[in-house]
């Protein structure tokens, strides 16, 4: 296990709830990693820069501590996390040089496998074929599979030449069976996010989400590098407009 990183935040979600209800004006970081480790070390079992509940990475061996990943079919990296009612969660990742011709998944998931399919919930499908923007999709499906698969609504603005920032916002303030999810993305050098998947209501997922992460399957040629990965509680911050978010 990597002992070079310290656990900066280990408060339980109840503690974060208290902070949010107190009206704090800033986002509360629940999980965050800038992948400052070594390419020679596996990401698995390392502690992110900010963690909640002592969560450590569960990852296949092709994911490295510097955020890089090489081609491997059915590969997953994830952190344990269970959302609760009453919050607005923002999941972010910055991926550099995402390459390969097969699907990769990013988002909220179920169990934490290392060599089997990650059961994704509210999630994105990412695919790179050079810089062909038409190969990028987002799915508001609330379970496994590709239910509700749609082309990104404003894809012409996100020809990112393999560098991509992605964001999923889940709003649980509406209570059980009224959670919503909205999807955003931008080119790595862009200043603002664009909404690429309109808000949808999620039903039947509140008991199924137990992790956040990234995975590939049927994707033996995918490769890339994460520059950052984070999950925050933005309950006290106004939701983004339908056209853009501050980076």
Short mmCIF file of C-alpha atoms in Angstrom, two decimals:
data_model
loop_
_atom_site.label_atom_id
_atom_site.label_comp_id
_atom_site.label_asym_id
_atom_site.label_seq_id
_atom_site.Cartn_x
_atom_site.Cartn_y
_atom_site.Cartn_z
CA UNK A 1 0.00 0.00 0.00
CA UNK A 2 1.24 3.49 -0.85
CA UNK A 3 1.99 5.38 2.35
CA UNK A 4 3.23 8.58 0.71
CA UNK A 5 -0.17 10.25 0.79
CA UNK A 6 -1.91 11.31 3.95
CA UNK A 7 -5.64 11.15 4.62
CA UNK A 8 -6.66 14.81 4.58
CA UNK A 9 -10.38 14.32 5.15
CA UNK A 10 -11.92 11.32 6.85
CA UNK A 11 -15.13 12.84 8.16
CA UNK A 12 -18.24 10.69 7.70
CA UNK A 13 -20.93 11.95 5.35
CA UNK A 14 -23.04 12.99 8.33
CA UNK A 15 -20.35 15.50 9.27
CA UNK A 16 -20.33 16.91 5.75
CA UNK A 17 -24.10 17.17 5.96
CA UNK A 18 -23.76 19.33 9.03
CA UNK A 19 -21.33 21.62 7.25
CA UNK A 20 -23.61 21.91 4.24
CA UNK A 21 -26.65 22.70 6.38
CA UNK A 22 -24.64 25.39 8.11
CA UNK A 23 -24.64 27.23 4.77
CA UNK A 24 -20.98 27.10 3.82
CA UNK A 25 -20.39 29.06 0.61
CA UNK A 26 -17.72 26.76 -0.83
CA UNK A 27 -17.83 23.26 -2.22
CA UNK A 28 -16.81 20.52 0.18
CA UNK A 29 -14.34 18.09 -1.34
CA UNK A 30 -15.22 14.50 -0.47
CA UNK A 31 -12.72 12.67 -2.70
CA UNK A 32 -9.83 14.04 -4.72
CA UNK A 33 -6.64 12.80 -6.34
CA UNK A 34 -4.03 14.57 -8.48
CA UNK A 35 -2.16 11.32 -9.15
CA UNK A 36 1.25 12.47 -8.00
CA UNK A 37 2.51 8.92 -7.52
CA UNK A 38 4.95 6.96 -9.65
CA UNK A 39 4.31 5.25 -12.97
CA UNK A 40 6.10 2.27 -11.47
CA UNK A 41 3.52 1.82 -8.71
CA UNK A 42 0.00 0.45 -9.09
CA UNK A 43 -2.91 2.72 -8.21
CA UNK A 44 -4.63 -0.11 -6.34
CA UNK A 45 -4.80 0.32 -2.56
CA UNK A 46 -3.34 3.85 -2.61
CA UNK A 47 -5.04 6.64 -0.68
CA UNK A 48 -6.27 9.65 -2.69
CA UNK A 49 -5.19 13.14 -1.63
CA UNK A 50 -8.60 13.69 -0.04
CA UNK A 51 -10.65 10.73 1.12
CA UNK A 52 -13.91 10.13 2.96
CA UNK A 53 -14.36 7.19 5.27
CA UNK A 54 -10.81 6.02 4.55
CA UNK A 55 -11.63 5.06 0.94
CA UNK A 56 -8.67 3.81 -1.09
CA UNK A 57 -8.46 3.03 -4.78
CA UNK A 58 -9.60 -0.37 -5.99
CA UNK A 59 -8.00 -0.78 -9.40
CA UNK A 60 -6.81 -3.24 -11.99
CA UNK A 61 -3.02 -3.46 -12.34
CA UNK A 62 -2.94 -1.44 -15.58
CA UNK A 63 -3.90 1.72 -13.65
CA UNK A 64 -0.81 3.39 -12.21
CA UNK A 65 -0.26 5.80 -9.31
CA UNK A 66 0.58 8.64 -11.71
CA UNK A 67 -2.90 8.40 -13.26
CA UNK A 68 -1.81 6.64 -16.43
CA UNK A 69 -3.47 3.51 -17.77
CA UNK A 70 -2.51 1.15 -20.54
CA UNK A 71 -4.57 -1.17 -22.70
CA UNK A 72 -6.35 -3.95 -20.87
CA UNK A 73 -9.74 -5.49 -21.53
CA UNK A 74 -12.20 -5.21 -18.61
CA UNK A 75 -10.31 -2.84 -16.32
CA UNK A 76 -11.67 -0.66 -13.52
CA UNK A 77 -10.50 2.00 -11.04
CA UNK A 78 -12.96 3.11 -8.35
CA UNK A 79 -13.39 4.68 -4.92
CA UNK A 80 -16.10 3.68 -2.45
CA UNK A 81 -18.83 6.28 -2.12
CA UNK A 82 -22.54 6.14 -1.28
CA UNK A 83 -24.66 9.26 -1.90
CA UNK A 84 -27.52 10.19 0.40
CA UNK A 85 -30.60 12.40 0.14
CA UNK A 86 -30.23 16.16 0.43
CA UNK A 87 -27.05 16.94 -1.49
CA UNK A 88 -25.74 18.05 -4.88
CA UNK A 89 -22.75 15.91 -5.82
CA UNK A 90 -20.32 16.90 -8.58
CA UNK A 91 -18.02 14.24 -10.03
CA UNK A 92 -15.11 15.55 -12.14
CA UNK A 93 -12.21 14.10 -14.07
CA UNK A 94 -9.57 15.51 -16.39
CA UNK A 95 -8.27 12.93 -18.84
CA UNK A 96 -5.20 13.55 -20.99
CA UNK A 97 -4.44 11.78 -24.27
CA UNK A 98 -7.44 9.48 -24.09
CA UNK A 99 -6.91 7.06 -26.92
CA UNK A 100 -8.08 3.79 -28.38
CA UNK A 101 -11.14 2.88 -30.38
CA UNK A 102 -13.39 1.25 -27.79
CA UNK A 103 -15.74 2.37 -25.07
CA UNK A 104 -14.67 3.70 -21.69
CA UNK A 105 -17.04 4.48 -18.81
CA UNK A 106 -16.94 7.32 -16.30
CA UNK A 107 -19.37 7.95 -13.49
CA UNK A 108 -21.18 6.45 -10.52
CA UNK A 109 -21.23 2.69 -10.11
CA UNK A 110 -22.10 -0.28 -7.99
CA UNK A 111 -19.61 -2.85 -6.74
CA UNK A 112 -15.86 -2.42 -7.02
CA UNK A 113 -14.45 -5.20 -9.22
CA UNK A 114 -10.88 -5.36 -10.46
CA UNK A 115 -11.32 -7.84 -13.30
CA UNK A 116 -14.98 -7.79 -14.24
CA UNK A 117 -17.58 -5.41 -15.62
CA UNK A 118 -18.22 -2.35 -13.47
CA UNK A 119 -21.96 -1.98 -12.98
CA UNK A 120 -22.38 1.66 -13.86
CA UNK A 121 -25.36 3.80 -12.84
CA UNK A 122 -25.47 7.49 -13.95
CA UNK A 123 -22.47 7.41 -16.29
CA UNK A 124 -20.80 8.57 -19.49
CA UNK A 125 -19.58 6.55 -22.40
CA UNK A 126 -16.36 7.95 -23.85
CA UNK A 127 -14.85 6.87 -27.13
CA UNK A 128 -11.94 8.29 -29.06
CA UNK A 129 -11.17 7.75 -32.73
CA UNK A 130 -8.54 10.36 -33.44
CA UNK A 131 -10.35 13.65 -32.89
CA UNK A 132 -13.64 12.55 -34.46
CA UNK A 133 -16.11 14.28 -32.21
CA UNK A 134 -19.05 12.18 -33.42
CA UNK A 135 -17.64 9.22 -31.51
CA UNK A 136 -18.47 10.72 -28.11
CA UNK A 137 -21.65 9.75 -26.33
CA UNK A 138 -23.33 10.13 -22.98
CA UNK A 139 -25.85 7.76 -21.46
CA UNK A 140 -28.43 8.70 -18.84
CA UNK A 141 -29.20 5.02 -18.30
CA UNK A 142 -29.68 4.34 -14.60
CA UNK A 143 -28.49 0.74 -14.69
CA UNK A 144 -26.15 -1.48 -16.64
CA UNK A 145 -26.24 -1.49 -20.43
CA UNK A 146 -26.83 1.53 -22.67
CA UNK A 147 -30.41 2.47 -21.86
CA UNK A 148 -31.22 5.95 -23.12
CA UNK A 149 -28.03 6.31 -25.16
CA UNK A 150 -27.90 9.75 -26.80
CA UNK A 151 -25.34 11.70 -28.79
CA UNK A 152 -23.87 14.61 -26.86
CA UNK A 153 -26.23 17.51 -27.57
CA UNK A 154 -23.62 20.11 -28.56
CA UNK A 155 -20.76 17.89 -29.63
CA UNK A 156 -19.48 20.32 -32.27
CA UNK A 157 -18.11 22.50 -29.46
CA UNK A 158 -16.08 19.69 -27.89
CA UNK A 159 -13.57 18.51 -30.47
CA UNK A 160 -10.94 18.10 -27.80
CA UNK A 161 -8.13 16.31 -29.68
CA UNK A 162 -7.93 13.63 -27.00
CA UNK A 163 -7.87 15.93 -23.94
CA UNK A 164 -11.17 15.98 -22.09
CA UNK A 165 -12.76 17.28 -18.89
CA UNK A 166 -15.95 15.47 -17.87
CA UNK A 167 -18.48 16.18 -15.13
CA UNK A 168 -21.62 14.52 -13.79
CA UNK A 169 -23.86 16.35 -11.32
CA UNK A 170 -26.32 14.35 -9.21
CA UNK A 171 -28.92 16.32 -7.26
CA UNK A 172 -30.45 14.31 -4.42
CA UNK A 173 -32.27 17.22 -2.77
CA UNK A 174 -35.60 16.08 -4.22
CA UNK A 175 -35.68 12.99 -2.04
CA UNK A 176 -35.87 9.29 -2.82
CA UNK A 177 -36.85 8.44 -6.42
CA UNK A 178 -36.52 12.10 -7.37
CA UNK A 179 -32.77 12.27 -7.85
CA UNK A 180 -31.59 13.94 -11.05
CA UNK A 181 -28.40 13.72 -13.10
CA UNK A 182 -26.91 16.16 -15.63
CA UNK A 183 -23.82 15.66 -17.78
CA UNK A 184 -21.14 18.18 -18.81
CA UNK A 185 -17.89 18.18 -20.78
CA UNK A 186 -15.32 20.49 -22.26
CA UNK A 187 -12.13 20.36 -24.22
CA UNK A 188 -9.07 20.28 -22.00
CA UNK A 189 -8.09 23.82 -23.01
CA UNK A 190 -11.60 25.30 -22.77
CA UNK A 191 -12.62 27.70 -20.05
CA UNK A 192 -16.21 26.60 -19.51
CA UNK A 193 -18.18 23.38 -19.43
CA UNK A 194 -21.05 22.71 -21.81
CA UNK A 195 -24.09 20.67 -20.93
CA UNK A 196 -23.94 17.53 -23.08
CA UNK A 197 -26.70 15.50 -21.44
CA UNK A 198 -29.86 17.17 -20.20
CA UNK A 199 -31.17 16.62 -16.69
CA UNK A 200 -33.02 13.35 -16.23
CA UNK A 201 -34.76 11.89 -13.21
CA UNK A 202 -33.12 8.79 -11.79
CA UNK A 203 -35.31 6.19 -10.16
CA UNK A 204 -34.25 3.08 -8.31
CA UNK A 205 -30.56 3.99 -8.09
CA UNK A 206 -30.28 5.45 -4.59
CA UNK A 207 -29.58 2.03 -3.07
CA UNK A 208 -27.33 0.89 -5.91
CA UNK A 209 -24.61 3.55 -6.06
CA UNK A 210 -21.66 2.53 -3.91
CA UNK A 211 -18.66 3.83 -5.88
CA UNK A 212 -17.33 6.39 -8.35
CA UNK A 213 -14.74 5.69 -11.00
CA UNK A 214 -13.71 4.79 -14.51
CA UNK A 215 -13.60 1.54 -16.46
CA UNK A 216 -13.09 0.02 -19.88
CA UNK A 217 -14.58 -3.17 -21.26
CA UNK A 218 -14.30 -4.84 -24.62
CA UNK A 219 -11.66 -2.19 -24.93
CA UNK A 220 -8.27 -3.79 -25.25
CA UNK A 221 -6.67 -0.76 -26.88
CA UNK A 222 -7.74 2.07 -24.57
CA UNK A 223 -5.04 4.17 -22.94
CA UNK A 224 -4.65 7.61 -21.38
CA UNK A 225 -3.77 9.53 -18.24
CA UNK A 226 -5.84 11.11 -15.48
CA UNK A 227 -4.62 14.52 -14.36
CA UNK A 228 -7.27 14.79 -11.67
CA UNK A 229 -10.33 13.04 -10.25
CA UNK A 230 -12.65 14.52 -7.64
CA UNK A 231 -16.05 14.35 -6.00
CA UNK A 232 -17.49 17.34 -4.16
CA UNK A 233 -20.62 18.42 -2.34
CA UNK A 234 -21.90 21.59 -4.01
CA UNK A 235 -25.17 21.82 -2.09
CA UNK A 236 -24.61 25.44 -1.05
CA UNK A 237 -23.58 26.53 -4.55
CA UNK A 238 -26.15 27.40 -7.26
CA UNK A 239 -26.52 24.79 -9.97
CA UNK A 240 -24.82 25.53 -13.31
CA UNK A 241 -26.74 27.08 -16.16
CA UNK A 242 -27.83 24.87 -19.01
CA UNK A 243 -25.10 26.27 -21.24
CA UNK A 244 -21.95 26.53 -19.18
CA UNK A 245 -20.19 26.02 -15.88
CA UNK A 246 -17.15 27.71 -14.48
CA UNK A 247 -14.15 25.42 -14.89
#
